[in-house]
Coordinates of C-alpha atoms in Angstrom, one line a residue:
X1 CA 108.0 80.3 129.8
X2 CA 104.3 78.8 131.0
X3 CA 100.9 81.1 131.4
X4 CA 98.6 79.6 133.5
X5 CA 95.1 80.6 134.5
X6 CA 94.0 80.7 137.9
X7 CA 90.9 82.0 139.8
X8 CA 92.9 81.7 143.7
X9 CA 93.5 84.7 145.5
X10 CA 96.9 86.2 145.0
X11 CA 97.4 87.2 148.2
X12 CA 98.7 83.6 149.3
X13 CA 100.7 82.7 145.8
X14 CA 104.4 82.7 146.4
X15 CA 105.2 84.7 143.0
X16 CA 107.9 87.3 142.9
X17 CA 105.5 89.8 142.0
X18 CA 102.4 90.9 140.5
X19 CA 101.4 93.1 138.4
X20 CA 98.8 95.1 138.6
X21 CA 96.8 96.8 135.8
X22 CA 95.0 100.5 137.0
X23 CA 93.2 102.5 134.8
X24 CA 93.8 106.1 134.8
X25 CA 91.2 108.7 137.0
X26 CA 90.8 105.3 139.5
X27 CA 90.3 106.4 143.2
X28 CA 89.2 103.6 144.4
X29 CA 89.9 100.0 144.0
X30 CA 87.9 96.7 143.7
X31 CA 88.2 92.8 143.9
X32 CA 91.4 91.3 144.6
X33 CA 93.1 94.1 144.2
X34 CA 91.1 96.0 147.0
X35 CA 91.8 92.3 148.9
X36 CA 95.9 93.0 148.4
X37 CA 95.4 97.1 149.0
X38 CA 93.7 96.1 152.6
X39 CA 96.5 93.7 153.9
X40 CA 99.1 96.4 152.4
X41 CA 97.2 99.0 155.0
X42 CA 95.9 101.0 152.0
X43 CA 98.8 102.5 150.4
X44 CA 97.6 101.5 147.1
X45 CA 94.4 103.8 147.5
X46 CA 96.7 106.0 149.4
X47 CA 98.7 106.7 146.8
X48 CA 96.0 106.9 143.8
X49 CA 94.1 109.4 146.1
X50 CA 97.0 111.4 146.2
X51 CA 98.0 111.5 142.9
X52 CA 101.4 109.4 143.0
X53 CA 100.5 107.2 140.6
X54 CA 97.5 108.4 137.8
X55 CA 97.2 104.9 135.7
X56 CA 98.7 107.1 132.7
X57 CA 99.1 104.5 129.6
X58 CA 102.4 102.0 130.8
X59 CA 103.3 104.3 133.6
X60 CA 104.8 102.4 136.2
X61 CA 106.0 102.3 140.3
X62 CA 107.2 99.1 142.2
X63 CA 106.0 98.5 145.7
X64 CA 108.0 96.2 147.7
X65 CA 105.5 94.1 150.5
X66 CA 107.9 93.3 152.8
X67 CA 106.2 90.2 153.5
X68 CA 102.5 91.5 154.4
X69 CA 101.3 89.1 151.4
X70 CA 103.1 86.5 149.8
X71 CA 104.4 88.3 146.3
X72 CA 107.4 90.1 147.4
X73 CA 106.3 93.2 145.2
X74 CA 103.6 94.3 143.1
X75 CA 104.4 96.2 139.8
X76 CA 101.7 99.2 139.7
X77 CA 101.1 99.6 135.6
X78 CA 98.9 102.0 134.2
X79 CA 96.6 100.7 131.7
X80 CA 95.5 104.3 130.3
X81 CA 91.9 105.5 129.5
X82 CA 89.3 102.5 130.1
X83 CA 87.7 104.1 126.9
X84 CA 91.0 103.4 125.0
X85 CA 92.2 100.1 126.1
X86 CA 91.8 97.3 123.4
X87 CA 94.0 94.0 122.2
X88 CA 97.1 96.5 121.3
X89 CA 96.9 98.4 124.4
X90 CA 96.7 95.3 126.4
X91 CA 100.0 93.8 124.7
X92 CA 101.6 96.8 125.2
X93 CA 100.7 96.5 128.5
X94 CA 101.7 93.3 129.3
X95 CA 105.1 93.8 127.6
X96 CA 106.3 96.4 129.8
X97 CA 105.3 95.0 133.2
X98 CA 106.6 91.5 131.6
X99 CA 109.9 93.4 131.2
X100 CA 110.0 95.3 134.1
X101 CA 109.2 91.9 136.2
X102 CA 112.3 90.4 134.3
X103 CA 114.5 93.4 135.1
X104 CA 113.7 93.0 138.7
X105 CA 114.8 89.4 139.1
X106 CA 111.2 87.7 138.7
X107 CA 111.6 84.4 138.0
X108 CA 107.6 83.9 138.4
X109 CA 104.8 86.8 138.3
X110 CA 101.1 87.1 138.6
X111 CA 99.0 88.9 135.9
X112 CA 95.5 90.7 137.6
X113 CA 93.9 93.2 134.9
X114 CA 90.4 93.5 137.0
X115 CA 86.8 92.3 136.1
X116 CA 85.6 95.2 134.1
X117 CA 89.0 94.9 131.8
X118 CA 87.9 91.0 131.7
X119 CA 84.0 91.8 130.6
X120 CA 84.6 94.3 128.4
X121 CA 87.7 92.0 126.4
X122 CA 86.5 88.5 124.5
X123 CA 88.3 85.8 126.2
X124 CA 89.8 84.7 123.0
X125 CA 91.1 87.9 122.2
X126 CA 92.3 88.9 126.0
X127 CA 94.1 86.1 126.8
X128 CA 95.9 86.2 122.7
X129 CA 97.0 89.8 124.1
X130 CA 98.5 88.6 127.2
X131 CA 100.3 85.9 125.4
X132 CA 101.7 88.0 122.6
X133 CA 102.9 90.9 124.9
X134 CA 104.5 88.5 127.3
X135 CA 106.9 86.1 124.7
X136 CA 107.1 89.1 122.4
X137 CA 108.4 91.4 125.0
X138 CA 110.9 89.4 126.0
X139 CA 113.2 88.6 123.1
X140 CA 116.4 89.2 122.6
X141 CA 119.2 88.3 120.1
X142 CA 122.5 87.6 121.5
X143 CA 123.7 84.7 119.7
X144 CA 127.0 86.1 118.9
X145 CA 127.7 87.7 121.9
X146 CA 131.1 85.4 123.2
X147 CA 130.7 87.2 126.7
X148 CA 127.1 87.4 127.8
X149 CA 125.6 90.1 130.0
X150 CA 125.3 89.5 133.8
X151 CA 123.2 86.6 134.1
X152 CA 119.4 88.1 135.3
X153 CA 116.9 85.7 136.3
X154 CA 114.5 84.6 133.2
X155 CA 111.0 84.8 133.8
X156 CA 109.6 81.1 133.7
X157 CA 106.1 80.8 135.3
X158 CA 103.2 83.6 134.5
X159 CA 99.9 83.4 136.2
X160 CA 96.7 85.4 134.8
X161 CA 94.5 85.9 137.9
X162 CA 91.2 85.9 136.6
X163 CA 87.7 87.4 138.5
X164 CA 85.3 87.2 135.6
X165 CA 83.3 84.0 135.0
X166 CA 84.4 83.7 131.7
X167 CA 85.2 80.8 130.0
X168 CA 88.0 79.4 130.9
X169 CA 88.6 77.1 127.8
X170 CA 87.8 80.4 125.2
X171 CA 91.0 82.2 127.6
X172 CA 92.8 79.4 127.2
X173 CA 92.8 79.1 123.5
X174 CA 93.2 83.2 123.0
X175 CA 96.6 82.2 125.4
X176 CA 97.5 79.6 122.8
X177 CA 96.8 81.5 119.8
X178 CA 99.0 83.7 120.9
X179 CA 101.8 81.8 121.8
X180 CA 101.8 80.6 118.3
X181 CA 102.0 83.9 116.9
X182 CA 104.3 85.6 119.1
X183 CA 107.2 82.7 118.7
X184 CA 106.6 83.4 115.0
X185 CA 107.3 86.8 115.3
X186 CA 110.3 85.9 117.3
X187 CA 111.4 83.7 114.6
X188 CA 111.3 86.4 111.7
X189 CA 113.2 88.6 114.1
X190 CA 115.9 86.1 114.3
X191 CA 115.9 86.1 110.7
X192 CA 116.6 89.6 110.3
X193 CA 118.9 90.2 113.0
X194 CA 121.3 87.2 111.5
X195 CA 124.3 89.1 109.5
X196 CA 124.5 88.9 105.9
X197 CA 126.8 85.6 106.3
X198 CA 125.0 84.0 108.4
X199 CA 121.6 84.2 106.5
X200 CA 122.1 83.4 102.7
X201 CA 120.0 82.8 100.6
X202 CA 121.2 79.3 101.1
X203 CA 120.4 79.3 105.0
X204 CA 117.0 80.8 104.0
X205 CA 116.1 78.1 102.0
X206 CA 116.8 75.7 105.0
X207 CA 114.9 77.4 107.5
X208 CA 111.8 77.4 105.3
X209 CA 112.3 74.0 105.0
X210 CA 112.2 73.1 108.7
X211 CA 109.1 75.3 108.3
X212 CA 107.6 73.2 105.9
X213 CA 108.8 69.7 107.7
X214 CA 107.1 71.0 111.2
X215 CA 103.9 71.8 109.5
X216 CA 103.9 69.1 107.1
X217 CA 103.7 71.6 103.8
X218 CA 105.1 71.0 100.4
X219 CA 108.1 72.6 99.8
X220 CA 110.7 73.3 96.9
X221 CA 113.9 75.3 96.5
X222 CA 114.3 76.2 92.7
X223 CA 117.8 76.6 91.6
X224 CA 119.6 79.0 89.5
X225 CA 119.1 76.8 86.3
X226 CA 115.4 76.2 86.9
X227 CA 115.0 79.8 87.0
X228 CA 117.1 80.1 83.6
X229 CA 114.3 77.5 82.4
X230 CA 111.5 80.0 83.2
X231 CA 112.7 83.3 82.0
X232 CA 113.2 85.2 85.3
X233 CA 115.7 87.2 84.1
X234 CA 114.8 90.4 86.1
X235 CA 115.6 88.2 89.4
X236 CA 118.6 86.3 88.1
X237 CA 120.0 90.2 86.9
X238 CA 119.8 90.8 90.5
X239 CA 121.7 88.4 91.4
X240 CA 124.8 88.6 88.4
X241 CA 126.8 90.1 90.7
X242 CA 127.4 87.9 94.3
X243 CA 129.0 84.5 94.6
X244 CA 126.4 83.1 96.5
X245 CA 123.5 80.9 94.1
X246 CA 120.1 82.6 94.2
X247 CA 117.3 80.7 95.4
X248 CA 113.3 80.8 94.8
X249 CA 111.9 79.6 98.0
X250 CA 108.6 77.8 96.8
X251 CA 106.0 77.0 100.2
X252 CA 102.4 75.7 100.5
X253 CA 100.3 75.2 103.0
X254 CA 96.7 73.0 102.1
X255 CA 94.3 73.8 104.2
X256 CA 91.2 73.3 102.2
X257 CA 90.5 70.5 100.0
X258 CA 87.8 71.5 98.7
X259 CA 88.5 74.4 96.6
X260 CA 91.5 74.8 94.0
X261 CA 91.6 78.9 95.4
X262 CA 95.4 79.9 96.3
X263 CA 96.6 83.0 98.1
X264 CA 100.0 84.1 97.5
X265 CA 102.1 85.8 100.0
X266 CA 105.6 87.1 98.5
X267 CA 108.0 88.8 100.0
X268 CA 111.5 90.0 99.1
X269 CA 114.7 88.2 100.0
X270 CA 117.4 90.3 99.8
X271 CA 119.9 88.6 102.2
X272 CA 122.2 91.1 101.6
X273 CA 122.0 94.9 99.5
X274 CA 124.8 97.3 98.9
X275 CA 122.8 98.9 96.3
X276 CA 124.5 96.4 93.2
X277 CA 126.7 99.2 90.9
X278 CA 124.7 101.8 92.0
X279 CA 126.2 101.4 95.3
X280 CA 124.5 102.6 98.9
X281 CA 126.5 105.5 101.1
X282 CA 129.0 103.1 103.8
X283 CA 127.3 104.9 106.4
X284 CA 124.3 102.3 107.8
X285 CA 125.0 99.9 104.9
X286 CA 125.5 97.1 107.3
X287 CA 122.1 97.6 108.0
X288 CA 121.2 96.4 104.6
X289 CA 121.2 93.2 106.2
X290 CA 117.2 93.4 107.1
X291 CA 116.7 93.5 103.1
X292 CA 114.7 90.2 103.5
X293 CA 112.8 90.9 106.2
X294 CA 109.5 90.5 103.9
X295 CA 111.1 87.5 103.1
X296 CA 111.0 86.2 107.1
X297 CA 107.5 87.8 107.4
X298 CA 106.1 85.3 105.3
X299 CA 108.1 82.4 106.8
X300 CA 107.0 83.6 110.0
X301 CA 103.4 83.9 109.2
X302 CA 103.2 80.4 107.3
X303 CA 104.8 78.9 110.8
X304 CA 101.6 80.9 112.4
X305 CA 99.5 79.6 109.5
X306 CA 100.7 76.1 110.4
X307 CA 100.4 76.2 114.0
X308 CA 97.0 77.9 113.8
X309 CA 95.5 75.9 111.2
X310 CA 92.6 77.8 109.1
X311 CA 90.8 76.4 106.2
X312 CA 92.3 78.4 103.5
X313 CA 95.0 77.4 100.9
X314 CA 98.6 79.9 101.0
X315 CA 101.0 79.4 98.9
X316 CA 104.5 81.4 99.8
X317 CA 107.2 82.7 96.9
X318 CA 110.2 83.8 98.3
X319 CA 112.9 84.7 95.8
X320 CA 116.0 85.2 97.5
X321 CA 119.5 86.4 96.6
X322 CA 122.6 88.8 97.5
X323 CA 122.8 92.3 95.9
X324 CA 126.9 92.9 95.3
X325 CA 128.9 95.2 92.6
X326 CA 131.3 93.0 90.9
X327 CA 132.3 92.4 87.4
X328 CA 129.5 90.5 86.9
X329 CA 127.1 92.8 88.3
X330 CA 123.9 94.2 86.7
X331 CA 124.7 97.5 84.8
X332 CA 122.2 100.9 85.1
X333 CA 121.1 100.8 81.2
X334 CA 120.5 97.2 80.8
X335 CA 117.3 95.9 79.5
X336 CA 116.4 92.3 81.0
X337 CA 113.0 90.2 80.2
X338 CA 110.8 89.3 82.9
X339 CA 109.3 85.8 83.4
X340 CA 105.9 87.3 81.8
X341 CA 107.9 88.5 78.8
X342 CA 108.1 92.0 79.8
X343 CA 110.9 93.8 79.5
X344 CA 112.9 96.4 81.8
X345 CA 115.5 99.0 81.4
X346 CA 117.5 99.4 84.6
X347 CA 117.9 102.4 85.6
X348 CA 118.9 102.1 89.3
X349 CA 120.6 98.9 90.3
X350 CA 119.5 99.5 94.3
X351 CA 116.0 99.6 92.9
X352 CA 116.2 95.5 92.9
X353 CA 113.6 94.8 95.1
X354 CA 110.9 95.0 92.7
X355 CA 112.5 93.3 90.0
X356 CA 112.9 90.0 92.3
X357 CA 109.4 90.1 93.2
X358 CA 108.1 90.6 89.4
X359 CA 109.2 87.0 88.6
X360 CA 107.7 86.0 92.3
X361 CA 105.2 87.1 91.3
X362 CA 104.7 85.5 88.2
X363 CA 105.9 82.7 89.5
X364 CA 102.9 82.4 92.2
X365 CA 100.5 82.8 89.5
X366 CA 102.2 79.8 87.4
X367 CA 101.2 77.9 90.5
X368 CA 98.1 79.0 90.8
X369 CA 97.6 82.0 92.5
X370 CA 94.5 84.0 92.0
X371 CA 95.5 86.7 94.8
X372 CA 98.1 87.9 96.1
X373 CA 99.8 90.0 98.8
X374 CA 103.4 91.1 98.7
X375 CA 105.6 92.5 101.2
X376 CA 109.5 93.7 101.4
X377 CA 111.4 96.6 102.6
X378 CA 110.8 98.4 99.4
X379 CA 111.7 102.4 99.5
X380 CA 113.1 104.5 101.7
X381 CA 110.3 107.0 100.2
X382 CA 108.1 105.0 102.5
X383 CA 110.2 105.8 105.5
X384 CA 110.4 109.5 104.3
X385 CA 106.6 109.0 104.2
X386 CA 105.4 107.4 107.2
X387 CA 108.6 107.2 109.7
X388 CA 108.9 104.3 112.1
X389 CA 105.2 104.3 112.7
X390 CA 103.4 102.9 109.9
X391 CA 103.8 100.6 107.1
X392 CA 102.6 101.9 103.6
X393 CA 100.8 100.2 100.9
X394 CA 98.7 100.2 97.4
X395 CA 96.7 98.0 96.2
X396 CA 93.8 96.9 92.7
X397 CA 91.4 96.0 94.9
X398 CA 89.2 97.4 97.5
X399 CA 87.8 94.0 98.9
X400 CA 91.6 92.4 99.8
X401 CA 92.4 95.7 100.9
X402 CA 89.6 96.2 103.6
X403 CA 90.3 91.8 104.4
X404 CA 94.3 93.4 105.3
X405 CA 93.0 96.2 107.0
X406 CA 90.9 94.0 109.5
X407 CA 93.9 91.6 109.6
X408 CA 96.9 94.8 110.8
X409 CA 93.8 95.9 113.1
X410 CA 93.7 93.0 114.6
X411 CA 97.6 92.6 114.9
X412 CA 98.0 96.3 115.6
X413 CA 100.1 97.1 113.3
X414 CA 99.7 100.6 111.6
X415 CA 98.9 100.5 107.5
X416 CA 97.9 103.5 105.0
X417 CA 96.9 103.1 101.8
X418 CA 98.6 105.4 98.9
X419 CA 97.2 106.6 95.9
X420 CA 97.8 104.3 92.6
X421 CA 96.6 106.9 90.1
X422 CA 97.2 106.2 86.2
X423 CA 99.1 109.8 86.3
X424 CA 101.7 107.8 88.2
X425 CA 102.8 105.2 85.9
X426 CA 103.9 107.9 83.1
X427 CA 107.1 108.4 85.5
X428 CA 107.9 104.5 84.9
X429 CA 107.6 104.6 81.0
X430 CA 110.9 103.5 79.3
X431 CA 112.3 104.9 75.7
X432 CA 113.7 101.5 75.0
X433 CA 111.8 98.7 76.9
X434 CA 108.3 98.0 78.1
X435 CA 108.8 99.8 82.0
X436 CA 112.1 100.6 83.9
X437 CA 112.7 100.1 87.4
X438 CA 112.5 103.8 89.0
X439 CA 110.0 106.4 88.6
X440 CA 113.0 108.7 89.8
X441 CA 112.5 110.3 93.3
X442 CA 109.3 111.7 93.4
X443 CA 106.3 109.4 94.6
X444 CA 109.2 107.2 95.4
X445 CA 106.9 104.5 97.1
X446 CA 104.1 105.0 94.6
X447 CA 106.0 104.4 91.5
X448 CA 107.6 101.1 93.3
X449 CA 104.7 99.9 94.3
X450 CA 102.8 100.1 90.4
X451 CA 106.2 98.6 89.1
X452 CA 105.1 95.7 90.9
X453 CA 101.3 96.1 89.8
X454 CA 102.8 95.6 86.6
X455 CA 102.8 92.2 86.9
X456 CA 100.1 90.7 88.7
X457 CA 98.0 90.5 85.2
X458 CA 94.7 92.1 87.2
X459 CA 94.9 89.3 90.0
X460 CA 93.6 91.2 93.4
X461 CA 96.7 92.2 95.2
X462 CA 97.6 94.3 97.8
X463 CA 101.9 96.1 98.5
X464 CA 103.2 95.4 101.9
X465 CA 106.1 98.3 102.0
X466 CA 107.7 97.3 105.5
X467 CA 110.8 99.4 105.0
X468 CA 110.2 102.2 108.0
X469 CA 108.2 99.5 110.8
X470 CA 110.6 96.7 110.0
X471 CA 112.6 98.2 113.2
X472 CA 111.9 100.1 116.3
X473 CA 114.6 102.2 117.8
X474 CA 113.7 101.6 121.3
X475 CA 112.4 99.1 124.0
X476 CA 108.6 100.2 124.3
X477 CA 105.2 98.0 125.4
X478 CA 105.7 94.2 123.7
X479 CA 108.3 95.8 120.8
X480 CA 112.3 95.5 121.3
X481 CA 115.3 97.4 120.1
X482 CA 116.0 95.9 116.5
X483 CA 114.1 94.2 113.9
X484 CA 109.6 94.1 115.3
X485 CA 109.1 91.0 113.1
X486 CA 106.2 93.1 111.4
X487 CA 103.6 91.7 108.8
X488 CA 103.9 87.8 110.9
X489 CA 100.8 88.6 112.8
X490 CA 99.2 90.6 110.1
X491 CA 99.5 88.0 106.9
X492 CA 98.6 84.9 109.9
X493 CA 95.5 87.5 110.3
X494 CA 94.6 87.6 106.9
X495 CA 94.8 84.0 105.9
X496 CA 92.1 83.6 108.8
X497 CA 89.8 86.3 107.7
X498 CA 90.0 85.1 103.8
X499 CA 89.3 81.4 105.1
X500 CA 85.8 82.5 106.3
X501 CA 84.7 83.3 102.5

């Protein structure tokens, strides 16, 4: 699928249709669309005069032209309060009339948001928004589909009609940008939607690798016995009990020469998770395949990082493995030591998220970390929390948190901050180690989350807990049925704002 930019009228381009962005309250139309209204004989106005369509936030009617102009039909879509409308709501947006154009049998469509939309929007930022809602909109995962749905005509050819005399070239690179970002996001959605043998830690490994070979990054793929060599026992306990090797995914990305500063971004790699001898209910457990979601998160947003280039060096640890009951397994009661020498009394064997990103963790900051972001699908407390809606973190540091918070803004993804008060970490205090793994259920996400804190050794660091956005139940604006690919856009974000310092 191509964007291009063009300033011609739409009234002559042969698309299939075009979609048309009206705010809510209009009355009257202006520009081209007043242009396309007139040789429609003003049932465009008609119909906003009287109601039929308000410009409500992604409401939507099809008008067929029957030939008076050369799109066959325009796609009203409502763009909601002008007040309101920003980079999310534009994406949004632009992934439902993207769909909808699909759905219809478009194989090309025009894009015309109006000149105010364009004046009020930095071209950079506008035409990012298009780009995202349009190649994020339309994913789908049907690789192991043997029959495939009726074949629908795939959208190939997009063209943003713009009024504004805005420059071109700044559009343009906002369209590339977002390319980039969206096809990463796709990428970590492929990730997660892959079953539990079809993504192993093995097959992990190699798809960082063509990660790291695209981009030109150093790479390295620690094995089970380099990981005996370190001391990460609390990741090796994890994985005791599957057949499949564990892997520690090891990524970097040198963007500045200049400075020996790394950021970390680690994220948990849980291929697969029955909940280890403290086995998960059947029902949804094959759902426990999007365990490592954090994990493709931070693949996803080092192949942003790579294809967006900013001055910053990121180094990623994933450490991956399965999470099985077997006669090897990991045992509720056992005490392990932790790559930093700590050690921890298991008291939950599902609670095995945190213990593989303790050794990530120290692992980062044997290569050099001196921050460091995490991210995984951590608690269901955090779903019982925040729902589908937003993603929950903590954090030891005010000045990476606020850097984050400008970077979900920016991607539109929805964060909170929890509480990390010291009253919290008396839940994790252990009779016979230094810390076990659970706090119990109360403050669930909390407790998880200063678990981790544990062992960053006072290095800033902010908790991504993705475990309640890491799917959307429904088709809705740019996001699709399944697994949203969240954090990609957001960690891409926050490498750029950090390179600025």
């Amino acid at each position: 699928m191509k964007i291009h930019i063009m300033k011609e009228s739409m009234i002559s381009l042969a698309v299939d249709s075009v979609i048309l962005g009206i705010y809510e309250g209009t009355k009257r139309l202006e520009g081209e669309a007043k242009e396309i209204d007139h040789k429609l004989g003003g049932i465009l106005e008609q119909m906003l005069s009287l109601e039929e369509f308000l410009g409500k936030k992604m409401e939507q009617q099809i008008i067929h032209t029957l030939g008076r102009i050369a799109p066959k039909k325009i796609i009203l879509i409502g763009l909601g309060s002008e007040e309101k409308v920003n980079e999310e709501a534009i994406r949004n947006v632009i992934g439902q009339g993207i769909r909808t154009a699909q759905r219809i049998g478009s194989k090309t469509t025009a894009i015309y948001l109006g000149e105010a939309l364009e004046k009020k929007m930095c071209p950079i930022s506008l035409g990012e928004s298009i780009a995202e809602g349009a190649f994020m909109s339309l994913y789908r995962f049907d690789k192991y589909k043997t029959q495939k749905e009726e074949k629908k005509e795939k959208l190939e050819e997009i063209y943003f009609f713009k009024t504004y005399e805005a420059e071109d070239e700044q559009l343009q690179k906002g369209v590339d940008r977002g390319i980039i970002l969206a096809q990463s996001v796709n990428l970590a959605r492929d990730l997660v939607n892959e079953p539990g043998n079809g993504m192993t830690p093995r097959d992990l490994a190699e798809i960082a690798s063509k990660i790291a070979l695209k981009h030109g990054m150093d790479i390295e793929v620690l094995e089970k016995e380099d990981m005996e060599g370190l001391g990460m026992n609390a990741f090796l306990g994890v994985s005791k009990g599957s057949a499949e090797p564990p892997k520690l995914i090891f990524l970097e990305y040198k963007g500045r020469k200049d400075t020996d500063e790394k950021i970390a971004f680690v994220g948990k790699g849980i291929t697969f998770d029955s909940g280890g001898i403290s086995i998960k209910p059947a029902a949804g457990m094959e759902e426990m395949k999007d365990d490592m979601a954090g994990a493709a998160a931070v693949i996803g947003a080092m192949d942003a990082i790579g294809g967006l280039k900013p001055e910053i060096n990121i180094i990623a640890v994933i450490p991956a493995c399965e999470n099985l009951p077997s006669g090897t397994a990991q045992k509720p009661g056992d005490v392990v030591k932790s790559m930093n020498g700590k050690t921890i009394e298991i008291i939950n064997t599902d609670a095995e998220g945190r213990l593989i990103l303790a050794d990530g963790i120290s692992y980062a900051m044997h290569r050099g970390a001196q921050k460091i972001v995490d991210i995984a699908t951590l608690t269901g407390a955090c779903v019982v929390a925040f729902g589908h809606v937003t993603t929950g973190a903590l954090t030891n540091n005010d000045g990476l948190w606020k850097n984050l918070q400008e970077a979900s803004e920016k991607a539109g993804e929805k964060i909170w901050q929890m509480p990390a008060f010291e009253e919290y970490k008396e839940l994790l205090k252990s009779d016979v180690a230094d810390i076990k793994n659970t706090g119990g259920r109360w403050a669930g996400m909390i407790t998880a989350g200063l678990f981790i804190e544990a062992f960053v050794e006072n290095k800033p660091w902010v908790h991504i807990d993705i475990a309640g956005t890491v799917a959307s139940q429904k088709d809705n604006g740019y996001r699709v049925k399944g697994p949203t690919g969240v954090g990609v856009r957001t960690l891409a974000h926050l490498a750029e704002i950090l390179s600025k310092y």
